[in-house]
PDB file of C-alpha atoms in Angstrom:
ATOM      1  CA  MET I   1      -8.579   4.935  22.214  1.00  0.00           C
ATOM      2  CA  ARG I   2      -9.312   7.356  19.369  1.00  0.00           C
ATOM      3  CA  ILE I   3      -8.186   6.363  15.878  1.00  0.00           C
ATOM      4  CA  LEU I   4      -8.049   8.653  12.838  1.00  0.00           C
ATOM      5  CA  LEU I   5      -8.017   6.938   9.425  1.00  0.00           C
ATOM      6  CA  LEU I   6      -6.816   9.168   6.587  1.00  0.00           C
ATOM      7  CA  GLY I   7      -7.495   8.218   2.967  1.00  0.00           C
ATOM      8  CA  ALA I   8     -10.642   6.271   3.822  1.00  0.00           C
ATOM      9  CA  ASN I   9     -11.798   6.163   0.176  1.00  0.00           C
ATOM     10  CA  GLY I  10      -8.598   4.673  -1.252  1.00  0.00           C
ATOM     11  CA  GLN I  11      -7.909   0.995  -1.861  1.00  0.00           C
ATOM     12  CA  LEU I  12      -6.346   0.461   1.544  1.00  0.00           C
ATOM     13  CA  GLY I  13      -8.644   2.810   3.460  1.00  0.00           C
ATOM     14  CA  ARG I  14     -11.746   1.101   2.087  1.00  0.00           C
ATOM     15  CA  THR I  15     -10.426  -2.284   3.166  1.00  0.00           C
ATOM     16  CA  PHE I  16      -9.818  -0.945   6.683  1.00  0.00           C
ATOM     17  CA  LEU I  17     -13.446   0.222   6.799  1.00  0.00           C
ATOM     18  CA  ASP I  18     -14.875  -2.937   5.204  1.00  0.00           C
ATOM     19  CA  GLN I  19     -13.070  -5.261   7.614  1.00  0.00           C
ATOM     20  CA  GLY I  20     -14.030  -3.229  10.675  1.00  0.00           C
ATOM     21  CA  GLY I  21     -10.866  -3.960  12.624  1.00  0.00           C
ATOM     22  CA  LEU I  22     -10.046  -0.352  13.489  1.00  0.00           C
ATOM     23  CA  ALA I  23     -13.593   0.401  14.657  1.00  0.00           C
ATOM     24  CA  ALA I  24     -13.426  -2.701  16.874  1.00  0.00           C
ATOM     25  CA  ARG I  25     -10.341  -1.303  18.601  1.00  0.00           C
ATOM     26  CA  GLY I  26     -11.537   2.184  19.463  1.00  0.00           C
ATOM     27  CA  ASP I  27     -13.452   5.287  18.494  1.00  0.00           C
ATOM     28  CA  LEU I  28     -12.799   5.511  14.734  1.00  0.00           C
ATOM     29  CA  LEU I  29     -12.900   8.744  12.742  1.00  0.00           C
ATOM     30  CA  ALA I  30     -12.631   8.213   8.976  1.00  0.00           C
ATOM     31  CA  ALA I  31     -11.410  11.041   6.757  1.00  0.00           C
ATOM     32  CA  SER I  32     -11.333  11.619   3.005  1.00  0.00           C
ATOM     33  CA  ARG I  33     -10.331  14.550   0.842  1.00  0.00           C
ATOM     34  CA  ASP I  34     -13.887  15.913   0.593  1.00  0.00           C
ATOM     35  CA  GLY I  35     -15.322  14.385   3.769  1.00  0.00           C
ATOM     36  CA  VAL I  36     -17.720  12.069   1.900  1.00  0.00           C
ATOM     37  CA  LEU I  37     -17.084   8.334   2.251  1.00  0.00           C
ATOM     38  CA  VAL I  38     -17.623   5.752  -0.495  1.00  0.00           C
ATOM     39  CA  ASP I  39     -20.784   4.429   1.172  1.00  0.00           C
ATOM     40  CA  GLY I  40     -22.279   7.933   1.257  1.00  0.00           C
ATOM     41  CA  ARG I  41     -21.657   8.570   4.949  1.00  0.00           C
ATOM     42  CA  HIS I  42     -19.970  11.762   6.015  1.00  0.00           C
ATOM     43  CA  GLY I  43     -16.555  11.641   7.641  1.00  0.00           C
ATOM     44  CA  GLU I  44     -13.835  14.153   8.391  1.00  0.00           C
ATOM     45  CA  ILE I  45     -12.177  16.307   5.720  1.00  0.00           C
ATOM     46  CA  ALA I  46      -8.437  15.711   5.364  1.00  0.00           C
ATOM     47  CA  ASP I  47      -6.736  17.112   2.259  1.00  0.00           C
ATOM     48  CA  LEU I  48      -3.061  16.172   2.409  1.00  0.00           C
ATOM     49  CA  SER I  49      -2.335  18.451  -0.552  1.00  0.00           C
ATOM     50  CA  ILE I  50      -2.855  21.295   1.952  1.00  0.00           C
ATOM     51  CA  PRO I  51      -0.565  20.176   4.804  1.00  0.00           C
ATOM     52  CA  GLU I  52      -1.184  23.340   6.818  1.00  0.00           C
ATOM     53  CA  SER I  53      -4.866  22.355   7.123  1.00  0.00           C
ATOM     54  CA  LEU I  54      -4.105  19.158   9.039  1.00  0.00           C
ATOM     55  CA  PRO I  55      -3.273  20.454  12.560  1.00  0.00           C
ATOM     56  CA  ALA I  56      -6.812  21.862  12.974  1.00  0.00           C
ATOM     57  CA  LEU I  57      -8.285  18.430  12.175  1.00  0.00           C
ATOM     58  CA  LEU I  58      -5.850  16.708  14.520  1.00  0.00           C
ATOM     59  CA  ASP I  59      -6.542  19.185  17.323  1.00  0.00           C
ATOM     60  CA  ARG I  60     -10.265  18.544  16.957  1.00  0.00           C
ATOM     61  CA  ALA I  61      -9.999  14.750  16.617  1.00  0.00           C
ATOM     62  CA  GLN I  62      -7.281  14.243  19.265  1.00  0.00           C
ATOM     63  CA  PRO I  63      -6.331  10.783  17.943  1.00  0.00           C
ATOM     64  CA  ASP I  64      -4.184   8.352  19.901  1.00  0.00           C
ATOM     65  CA  VAL I  65      -3.405   6.517  16.640  1.00  0.00           C
ATOM     66  CA  ILE I  66      -3.191   8.073  13.158  1.00  0.00           C
ATOM     67  CA  VAL I  67      -3.456   5.564  10.291  1.00  0.00           C
ATOM     68  CA  ASN I  68      -2.297   7.319   7.127  1.00  0.00           C
ATOM     69  CA  ALA I  69      -3.701   5.374   4.184  1.00  0.00           C
ATOM     70  CA  ALA I  70      -3.807   8.552   2.064  1.00  0.00           C
ATOM     71  CA  ALA I  71      -1.253   9.098  -0.694  1.00  0.00           C
ATOM     72  CA  TYR I  72      -0.584  10.551  -4.110  1.00  0.00           C
ATOM     73  CA  THR I  73      -0.235   7.346  -6.138  1.00  0.00           C
ATOM     74  CA  ALA I  74      -0.321   8.472  -9.806  1.00  0.00           C
ATOM     75  CA  VAL I  75       3.197   7.258 -10.567  1.00  0.00           C
ATOM     76  CA  ASP I  76       3.425   8.566 -14.132  1.00  0.00           C
ATOM     77  CA  ARG I  77       1.609  11.851 -13.511  1.00  0.00           C
ATOM     78  CA  ALA I  78       3.974  12.540 -10.621  1.00  0.00           C
ATOM     79  CA  GLU I  79       6.727  13.171 -13.175  1.00  0.00           C
ATOM     80  CA  GLN I  80       4.851  16.387 -14.090  1.00  0.00           C
ATOM     81  CA  GLU I  81       3.404  17.032 -10.604  1.00  0.00           C
ATOM     82  CA  GLU I  82       6.334  16.348  -8.304  1.00  0.00           C
ATOM     83  CA  ALA I  83       5.617  19.374  -6.099  1.00  0.00           C
ATOM     84  CA  LEU I  84       2.058  18.159  -5.485  1.00  0.00           C
ATOM     85  CA  ALA I  85       3.200  14.562  -4.907  1.00  0.00           C
ATOM     86  CA  THR I  86       5.790  15.797  -2.424  1.00  0.00           C
ATOM     87  CA  ARG I  87       3.236  17.896  -0.532  1.00  0.00           C
ATOM     88  CA  VAL I  88       0.923  14.894  -0.131  1.00  0.00           C
ATOM     89  CA  ASN I  89       3.475  12.124   0.353  1.00  0.00           C
ATOM     90  CA  GLY I  90       6.201  14.128   2.072  1.00  0.00           C
ATOM     91  CA  GLU I  91       5.304  17.414   3.747  1.00  0.00           C
ATOM     92  CA  ALA I  92       1.885  16.294   5.009  1.00  0.00           C
ATOM     93  CA  VAL I  93       3.411  13.197   6.591  1.00  0.00           C
ATOM     94  CA  GLY I  94       5.885  15.415   8.417  1.00  0.00           C
ATOM     95  CA  VAL I  95       2.984  17.507   9.771  1.00  0.00           C
ATOM     96  CA  LEU I  96       1.281  14.333  11.052  1.00  0.00           C
ATOM     97  CA  GLY I  97       4.511  13.275  12.716  1.00  0.00           C
ATOM     98  CA  GLN I  98       5.089  16.651  14.363  1.00  0.00           C
ATOM     99  CA  TRP I  99       1.578  16.669  15.844  1.00  0.00           C
ATOM    100  CA  ALA I 100       1.911  13.052  16.987  1.00  0.00           C
ATOM    101  CA  ALA I 101       5.261  13.725  18.656  1.00  0.00           C
ATOM    102  CA  THR I 102       3.766  16.623  20.617  1.00  0.00           C
ATOM    103  CA  HIS I 103       0.616  14.689  21.604  1.00  0.00           C
ATOM    104  CA  ASP I 104       2.163  11.249  22.279  1.00  0.00           C
ATOM    105  CA  ALA I 105       0.278   9.585  19.416  1.00  0.00           C
ATOM    106  CA  LEU I 106       1.315   6.698  17.158  1.00  0.00           C
ATOM    107  CA  VAL I 107       1.488   7.162  13.364  1.00  0.00           C
ATOM    108  CA  ILE I 108       0.995   4.151  11.075  1.00  0.00           C
ATOM    109  CA  HIS I 109       2.142   5.103   7.576  1.00  0.00           C
ATOM    110  CA  TYR I 110       2.567   3.257   4.274  1.00  0.00           C
ATOM    111  CA  SER I 111       5.469   3.506   1.873  1.00  0.00           C
ATOM    112  CA  THR I 112       6.599   1.682  -1.239  1.00  0.00           C
ATOM    113  CA  ASP I 113       9.171  -0.400  -3.084  1.00  0.00           C
ATOM    114  CA  TYR I 114       9.699   2.686  -5.287  1.00  0.00           C
ATOM    115  CA  VAL I 115      12.125   4.095  -2.706  1.00  0.00           C
ATOM    116  CA  PHE I 116      14.619   1.568  -4.148  1.00  0.00           C
ATOM    117  CA  ASP I 117      16.143   1.555  -7.637  1.00  0.00           C
ATOM    118  CA  GLY I 118      15.254  -2.089  -8.324  1.00  0.00           C
ATOM    119  CA  ARG I 119      18.735  -2.943  -9.586  1.00  0.00           C
ATOM    120  CA  GLN I 120      19.717  -5.661  -7.118  1.00  0.00           C
ATOM    121  CA  SER I 121      18.826  -9.336  -7.502  1.00  0.00           C
ATOM    122  CA  GLN I 122      17.796 -10.324  -3.990  1.00  0.00           C
ATOM    123  CA  PRO I 123      14.941  -9.006  -1.820  1.00  0.00           C
ATOM    124  CA  TYR I 124      15.618  -5.548  -0.398  1.00  0.00           C
ATOM    125  CA  GLU I 125      16.207  -5.507   3.347  1.00  0.00           C
ATOM    126  CA  VAL I 126      14.672  -2.707   5.397  1.00  0.00           C
ATOM    127  CA  ASP I 127      17.981  -0.875   5.787  1.00  0.00           C
ATOM    128  CA  ALA I 128      19.091  -1.261   2.151  1.00  0.00           C
ATOM    129  CA  ARG I 129      20.256   1.892   0.379  1.00  0.00           C
ATOM    130  CA  THR I 130      17.370   3.938  -0.997  1.00  0.00           C
ATOM    131  CA  ALA I 131      17.677   5.424  -4.494  1.00  0.00           C
ATOM    132  CA  PRO I 132      14.318   6.307  -6.069  1.00  0.00           C
ATOM    133  CA  LEU I 133      14.162   6.331  -9.859  1.00  0.00           C
ATOM    134  CA  GLY I 134      11.372   8.897 -10.179  1.00  0.00           C
ATOM    135  CA  ALA I 135       9.234  11.610  -8.628  1.00  0.00           C
ATOM    136  CA  TYR I 136       6.770   9.269  -6.914  1.00  0.00           C
ATOM    137  CA  GLY I 137       9.548   7.343  -5.180  1.00  0.00           C
ATOM    138  CA  ARG I 138      11.274  10.556  -4.145  1.00  0.00           C
ATOM    139  CA  SER I 139       8.031  11.883  -2.664  1.00  0.00           C
ATOM    140  CA  LYS I 140       7.433   8.696  -0.675  1.00  0.00           C
ATOM    141  CA  LEU I 141      11.016   8.677   0.598  1.00  0.00           C
ATOM    142  CA  ALA I 142      10.548  12.291   1.695  1.00  0.00           C
ATOM    143  CA  GLY I 143       7.559  11.173   3.767  1.00  0.00           C
ATOM    144  CA  GLU I 144       9.534   8.379   5.418  1.00  0.00           C
ATOM    145  CA  ARG I 145      12.298  10.788   6.358  1.00  0.00           C
ATOM    146  CA  ALA I 146       9.921  13.479   7.604  1.00  0.00           C
ATOM    147  CA  LEU I 147       8.119  11.003   9.846  1.00  0.00           C
ATOM    148  CA  ARG I 148      11.365   9.614  11.253  1.00  0.00           C
ATOM    149  CA  ASP I 149      12.743  13.115  11.840  1.00  0.00           C
ATOM    150  CA  SER I 150       9.567  14.209  13.649  1.00  0.00           C
ATOM    151  CA  GLY I 151      10.412  12.085  16.682  1.00  0.00           C
ATOM    152  CA  ALA I 152       6.915  10.564  16.743  1.00  0.00           C
ATOM    153  CA  ASP I 153       6.293   6.926  17.588  1.00  0.00           C
ATOM    154  CA  HIS I 154       5.708   5.422  14.170  1.00  0.00           C
ATOM    155  CA  LEU I 155       5.316   2.272  12.131  1.00  0.00           C
ATOM    156  CA  ILE I 156       6.239   2.657   8.449  1.00  0.00           C
ATOM    157  CA  PHE I 157       5.087  -0.288   6.366  1.00  0.00           C
ATOM    158  CA  ARG I 158       6.623  -0.486   2.901  1.00  0.00           C
ATOM    159  CA  THR I 159       4.500  -2.526   0.547  1.00  0.00           C
ATOM    160  CA  ALA I 160       4.364  -3.199  -3.204  1.00  0.00           C
ATOM    161  CA  TRP I 161       2.128  -4.188  -6.129  1.00  0.00           C
ATOM    162  CA  VAL I 162      -0.984  -3.462  -4.066  1.00  0.00           C
ATOM    163  CA  TYR I 163      -4.417  -4.504  -5.294  1.00  0.00           C
ATOM    164  CA  ALA I 164      -7.940  -5.147  -4.013  1.00  0.00           C
ATOM    165  CA  ALA I 165     -11.377  -6.207  -5.221  1.00  0.00           C
ATOM    166  CA  HIS I 166     -12.225  -2.490  -5.450  1.00  0.00           C
ATOM    167  CA  GLY I 167     -10.515   0.613  -6.785  1.00  0.00           C
ATOM    168  CA  HIS I 168      -8.104   1.114  -9.682  1.00  0.00           C
ATOM    169  CA  ASN I 169      -5.420  -1.559  -9.822  1.00  0.00           C
ATOM    170  CA  PHE I 170      -3.695  -4.084 -12.083  1.00  0.00           C
ATOM    171  CA  LEU I 171      -6.051  -6.939 -11.203  1.00  0.00           C
ATOM    172  CA  ARG I 172      -9.206  -5.045 -12.125  1.00  0.00           C
ATOM    173  CA  THR I 173      -7.596  -3.645 -15.281  1.00  0.00           C
ATOM    174  CA  MET I 174      -6.583  -7.148 -16.400  1.00  0.00           C
ATOM    175  CA  LEU I 175     -10.076  -8.536 -15.790  1.00  0.00           C
ATOM    176  CA  ARG I 176     -11.610  -5.732 -17.855  1.00  0.00           C
ATOM    177  CA  LEU I 177      -9.120  -6.084 -20.715  1.00  0.00           C
ATOM    178  CA  GLY I 178      -9.255  -9.877 -20.566  1.00  0.00           C
ATOM    179  CA  ALA I 179     -12.994  -9.781 -21.167  1.00  0.00           C
ATOM    180  CA  GLU I 180     -12.556  -7.434 -24.148  1.00  0.00           C
ATOM    181  CA  ARG I 181      -9.514  -8.851 -25.951  1.00  0.00           C
ATOM    182  CA  GLU I 182      -8.202 -12.137 -27.304  1.00  0.00           C
ATOM    183  CA  GLU I 183      -4.571 -11.206 -26.646  1.00  0.00           C
ATOM    184  CA  LEU I 184      -2.678  -9.023 -24.182  1.00  0.00           C
ATOM    185  CA  ARG I 185       0.964  -7.992 -24.009  1.00  0.00           C
ATOM    186  CA  VAL I 186       2.255  -7.717 -20.442  1.00  0.00           C
ATOM    187  CA  VAL I 187       5.675  -6.753 -19.061  1.00  0.00           C
ATOM    188  CA  ALA I 188       7.701  -9.777 -17.973  1.00  0.00           C
ATOM    189  CA  ASP I 189      10.992  -8.218 -16.784  1.00  0.00           C
ATOM    190  CA  GLN I 190       9.715  -6.474 -13.628  1.00  0.00           C
ATOM    191  CA  HIS I 191       9.499  -8.684 -10.537  1.00  0.00           C
ATOM    192  CA  GLY I 192       7.586  -8.347  -7.286  1.00  0.00           C
ATOM    193  CA  ALA I 193       5.093  -9.905  -4.896  1.00  0.00           C
ATOM    194  CA  PRO I 194       1.473  -8.823  -5.551  1.00  0.00           C
ATOM    195  CA  THR I 195       0.023  -7.860  -2.157  1.00  0.00           C
ATOM    196  CA  ASP I 196      -3.707  -7.627  -1.474  1.00  0.00           C
ATOM    197  CA  THR I 197      -4.991  -4.937   0.862  1.00  0.00           C
ATOM    198  CA  SER I 198      -6.533  -7.470   3.274  1.00  0.00           C
ATOM    199  CA  LEU I 199      -3.057  -8.795   4.048  1.00  0.00           C
ATOM    200  CA  ILE I 200      -1.805  -5.245   4.669  1.00  0.00           C
ATOM    201  CA  VAL I 201      -4.773  -4.445   6.928  1.00  0.00           C
ATOM    202  CA  ASN I 202      -4.461  -7.659   8.933  1.00  0.00           C
ATOM    203  CA  GLY I 203      -0.713  -7.198   9.303  1.00  0.00           C
ATOM    204  CA  SER I 204      -1.185  -3.585  10.394  1.00  0.00           C
ATOM    205  CA  LEU I 205      -3.753  -4.540  13.021  1.00  0.00           C
ATOM    206  CA  THR I 206      -1.514  -7.311  14.347  1.00  0.00           C
ATOM    207  CA  ALA I 207       1.368  -4.836  14.681  1.00  0.00           C
ATOM    208  CA  LEU I 208      -0.896  -2.275  16.354  1.00  0.00           C
ATOM    209  CA  ASP I 209      -2.158  -4.871  18.840  1.00  0.00           C
ATOM    210  CA  ARG I 210       1.389  -5.898  19.659  1.00  0.00           C
ATOM    211  CA  TRP I 211       2.410  -2.270  20.202  1.00  0.00           C
ATOM    212  CA  LEU I 212      -0.607  -1.620  22.455  1.00  0.00           C
ATOM    213  CA  ALA I 213       0.061  -4.753  24.506  1.00  0.00           C
ATOM    214  CA  THR I 214       3.758  -3.959  25.004  1.00  0.00           C
ATOM    215  CA  ASP I 215       5.130  -2.067  27.983  1.00  0.00           C
ATOM    216  CA  ARG I 216       6.183   1.475  27.088  1.00  0.00           C
ATOM    217  CA  ASN I 217       9.837   0.767  27.778  1.00  0.00           C
ATOM    218  CA  GLU I 218       9.798  -2.236  25.441  1.00  0.00           C
ATOM    219  CA  GLN I 219       7.996  -0.584  22.506  1.00  0.00           C
ATOM    220  CA  PRO I 220      10.983   0.999  20.699  1.00  0.00           C
ATOM    221  CA  PRO I 221      12.204  -2.240  19.018  1.00  0.00           C
ATOM    222  CA  LEU I 222       8.752  -2.648  17.450  1.00  0.00           C
ATOM    223  CA  LEU I 223       8.730   0.839  15.957  1.00  0.00           C
ATOM    224  CA  GLY I 224      10.348   2.014  12.742  1.00  0.00           C
ATOM    225  CA  THR I 225      10.242   0.692   9.184  1.00  0.00           C
ATOM    226  CA  HIS I 226       9.039  -2.767   8.161  1.00  0.00           C
ATOM    227  CA  HIS I 227       8.340  -4.572   4.886  1.00  0.00           C
ATOM    228  CA  LEU I 228       4.733  -5.733   4.742  1.00  0.00           C
ATOM    229  CA  VAL I 229       4.329  -7.671   1.496  1.00  0.00           C
ATOM    230  CA  ALA I 230       3.109 -11.105   0.460  1.00  0.00           C
ATOM    231  CA  GLY I 231       5.578 -13.942   0.047  1.00  0.00           C
ATOM    232  CA  GLY I 232       6.835 -15.408  -3.215  1.00  0.00           C
ATOM    233  CA  ALA I 233       7.657 -13.611  -6.434  1.00  0.00           C
ATOM    234  CA  THR I 234       6.367 -13.202  -9.968  1.00  0.00           C
ATOM    235  CA  SER I 235       6.384 -10.782 -12.905  1.00  0.00           C
ATOM    236  CA  TRP I 236       3.505  -8.681 -14.140  1.00  0.00           C
ATOM    237  CA  HIS I 237       3.146 -11.278 -16.908  1.00  0.00           C
ATOM    238  CA  GLY I 238       3.018 -14.078 -14.326  1.00  0.00           C
ATOM    239  CA  PHE I 239       0.521 -12.129 -12.228  1.00  0.00           C
ATOM    240  CA  ALA I 240      -1.735 -11.565 -15.255  1.00  0.00           C
ATOM    241  CA  THR I 241      -1.571 -15.229 -16.253  1.00  0.00           C
ATOM    242  CA  GLU I 242      -2.569 -16.331 -12.750  1.00  0.00           C
ATOM    243  CA  ILE I 243      -5.384 -13.753 -12.634  1.00  0.00           C
ATOM    244  CA  PHE I 244      -6.887 -15.168 -15.838  1.00  0.00           C
ATOM    245  CA  GLU I 245      -6.547 -18.784 -14.678  1.00  0.00           C
ATOM    246  CA  GLN I 246      -8.332 -18.006 -11.413  1.00  0.00           C
ATOM    247  CA  ALA I 247     -10.975 -15.862 -13.129  1.00  0.00           C
ATOM    248  CA  GLU I 248     -11.852 -18.550 -15.661  1.00  0.00           C
ATOM    249  CA  MET I 249     -11.964 -21.225 -12.974  1.00  0.00           C
ATOM    250  CA  LEU I 250     -14.418 -19.181 -10.885  1.00  0.00           C
ATOM    251  CA  GLY I 251     -16.556 -18.039 -13.803  1.00  0.00           C
ATOM    252  CA  LEU I 252     -15.491 -14.389 -13.947  1.00  0.00           C
ATOM    253  CA  LEU I 253     -14.193 -14.885 -17.499  1.00  0.00           C
ATOM    254  CA  ALA I 254     -15.611 -17.173 -20.152  1.00  0.00           C
ATOM    255  CA  ARG I 255     -12.140 -17.798 -21.561  1.00  0.00           C
ATOM    256  CA  GLN I 256      -8.558 -16.757 -20.937  1.00  0.00           C
ATOM    257  CA  PRO I 257      -6.878 -14.370 -23.369  1.00  0.00           C
ATOM    258  CA  ARG I 258      -3.383 -15.112 -24.647  1.00  0.00           C
ATOM    259  CA  VAL I 259      -0.828 -13.281 -22.511  1.00  0.00           C
ATOM    260  CA  LEU I 260       2.359 -12.443 -24.401  1.00  0.00           C
ATOM    261  CA  PRO I 261       5.505 -11.450 -22.454  1.00  0.00           C
ATOM    262  CA  ILE I 262       7.137  -8.142 -23.413  1.00  0.00           C
ATOM    263  CA  SER I 263      10.009  -6.074 -22.048  1.00  0.00           C
ATOM    264  CA  SER I 264       9.715  -2.809 -20.141  1.00  0.00           C
ATOM    265  CA  ALA I 265      11.308  -1.119 -23.161  1.00  0.00           C
ATOM    266  CA  GLU I 266       8.336  -2.252 -25.270  1.00  0.00           C
ATOM    267  CA  PHE I 267       5.880  -0.641 -22.817  1.00  0.00           C
ATOM    268  CA  ALA I 268       7.321   2.811 -22.307  1.00  0.00           C
ATOM    269  CA  THR I 269       5.898   4.938 -19.482  1.00  0.00           C
ATOM    270  CA  PRO I 270       6.788   8.468 -18.273  1.00  0.00           C
ATOM    271  CA  ALA I 271       8.094   7.038 -14.975  1.00  0.00           C
ATOM    272  CA  VAL I 272      10.740   4.321 -14.846  1.00  0.00           C
ATOM    273  CA  ARG I 273       9.597   1.353 -12.745  1.00  0.00           C
ATOM    274  CA  PRO I 274      11.975  -0.661 -10.549  1.00  0.00           C
ATOM    275  CA  ALA I 275      12.838  -3.943 -12.288  1.00  0.00           C
ATOM    276  CA  TRP I 276      13.206  -5.687  -8.927  1.00  0.00           C
ATOM    277  CA  SER I 277      10.541  -4.838  -6.347  1.00  0.00           C
ATOM    278  CA  LEU I 278      10.952  -7.765  -3.963  1.00  0.00           C
ATOM    279  CA  LEU I 279      11.122  -6.689  -0.321  1.00  0.00           C
ATOM    280  CA  ASP I 280      12.521  -8.903   2.439  1.00  0.00           C
ATOM    281  CA  ASN I 281       9.534  -9.422   4.755  1.00  0.00           C
ATOM    282  CA  SER I 282      11.244 -11.797   7.206  1.00  0.00           C
ATOM    283  CA  GLY I 283      11.661  -9.069   9.837  1.00  0.00           C
ATOM    284  CA  PHE I 284       7.937  -8.341   9.922  1.00  0.00           C
ATOM    285  CA  ARG I 285       7.071 -12.035  10.157  1.00  0.00           C
ATOM    286  CA  GLN I 286       9.451 -12.589  13.047  1.00  0.00           C
ATOM    287  CA  ARG I 287       8.824  -9.394  15.002  1.00  0.00           C
ATOM    288  CA  PHE I 288       5.031  -9.600  14.907  1.00  0.00           C
ATOM    289  CA  ASN I 289       4.637 -13.389  14.590  1.00  0.00           C
ATOM    290  CA  PHE I 290       2.459 -12.839  11.522  1.00  0.00           C
ATOM    291  CA  PRO I 291       2.472 -15.191   8.516  1.00  0.00           C
ATOM    292  CA  LEU I 292       2.928 -13.612   5.085  1.00  0.00           C
ATOM    293  CA  PRO I 293       1.801 -16.339   2.662  1.00  0.00           C
ATOM    294  CA  ASP I 294       2.682 -16.472  -1.012  1.00  0.00           C
ATOM    295  CA  TRP I 295       0.883 -13.955  -3.198  1.00  0.00           C
ATOM    296  CA  GLN I 296      -1.255 -16.606  -4.923  1.00  0.00           C
ATOM    297  CA  GLN I 297      -3.262 -17.154  -1.728  1.00  0.00           C
ATOM    298  CA  GLY I 298      -4.387 -13.536  -1.550  1.00  0.00           C
ATOM    299  CA  LEU I 299      -5.191 -13.512  -5.256  1.00  0.00           C
ATOM    300  CA  ARG I 300      -7.441 -16.549  -4.909  1.00  0.00           C
ATOM    301  CA  GLU I 301      -9.338 -14.867  -2.084  1.00  0.00           C
ATOM    302  CA  VAL I 302      -9.802 -11.588  -3.970  1.00  0.00           C
ATOM    303  CA  VAL I 303     -10.949 -13.286  -7.181  1.00  0.00           C
ATOM    304  CA  ARG I 304     -13.353 -15.420  -5.123  1.00  0.00           C
ATOM    305  CA  THR I 305     -14.724 -12.226  -3.548  1.00  0.00           C
ATOM    306  CA  LEU I 306     -15.313 -10.716  -6.993  1.00  0.00           C
ATOM    307  CA  ALA I 307     -16.957 -13.911  -8.245  1.00  0.00           C
ATOM    308  CA  THR I 308     -19.342 -14.197  -5.306  1.00  0.00           C
ATOM    309  CA  SER I 309     -20.235 -10.491  -5.366  1.00  0.00           C
ATOM    310  CA  GLY I 310     -21.270 -10.683  -9.003  1.00  0.00           C
ATOM    311  CA  HIS I 311     -18.581  -8.335 -10.412  1.00  0.00           C
TER     312      HIS I 311
END
């Protein structure tokens, strides 16, 4: 089996490479925008901002499985660069799907809570009405639709509040600011389930294994859109508070800063964030028999990784 990993240098792509699960399942080709991987090795070049360049790569690689961990993720900048965000998150995904449909390949793709408006008060089910609030959400919804319309076998995993021990994310920003400041003001009226990339990778591999082990005629119920997020719920303020407690306990911070709750209105950003980002993950748990523990468990593991690696 040949596997093509797109976005190998991003948060999620790096975790796929670090954990080695894809390479253990087949002949893995890793691709980044410039073809250079984080560890200095050379991989394939895949620039999703130029969708028309992708068929040549796919024809050469001939993957049986395409794992698309590449995305335009600059939520605020997308308000000024919606055409670019839509090329990367929408049009390019459609190109992947069209190639996969023609060549009988599976596409694993990642989407986001931003396809919803965040105005309801219970976790969003997979088939809930989509209504993105901004350009980033619209671009990701365009990708979902393009992949579905392509006719390719696909698994779309919506996730939310993603973080890792590497890359640019809320956890690493909080640790940096917490070391510099006595007091931080953090939004307390947006709610979600922080989800570490290891959970997403392990869930993705479990779903892939199940798909591979299932008879062709019985695969369709496994395919489609799923919510792959950690369990539980918190606010950004609650997430920050827990980060600092764990970091102090494990010696990453000498002391915890004060964390003051503020409203979204007090922290204005170009893009409006969903106030309610909780996704109902019960379907994923049941369909793939995969536990999705509360978000605190993943946080403990990531902070422990940072502490033991000397960051």
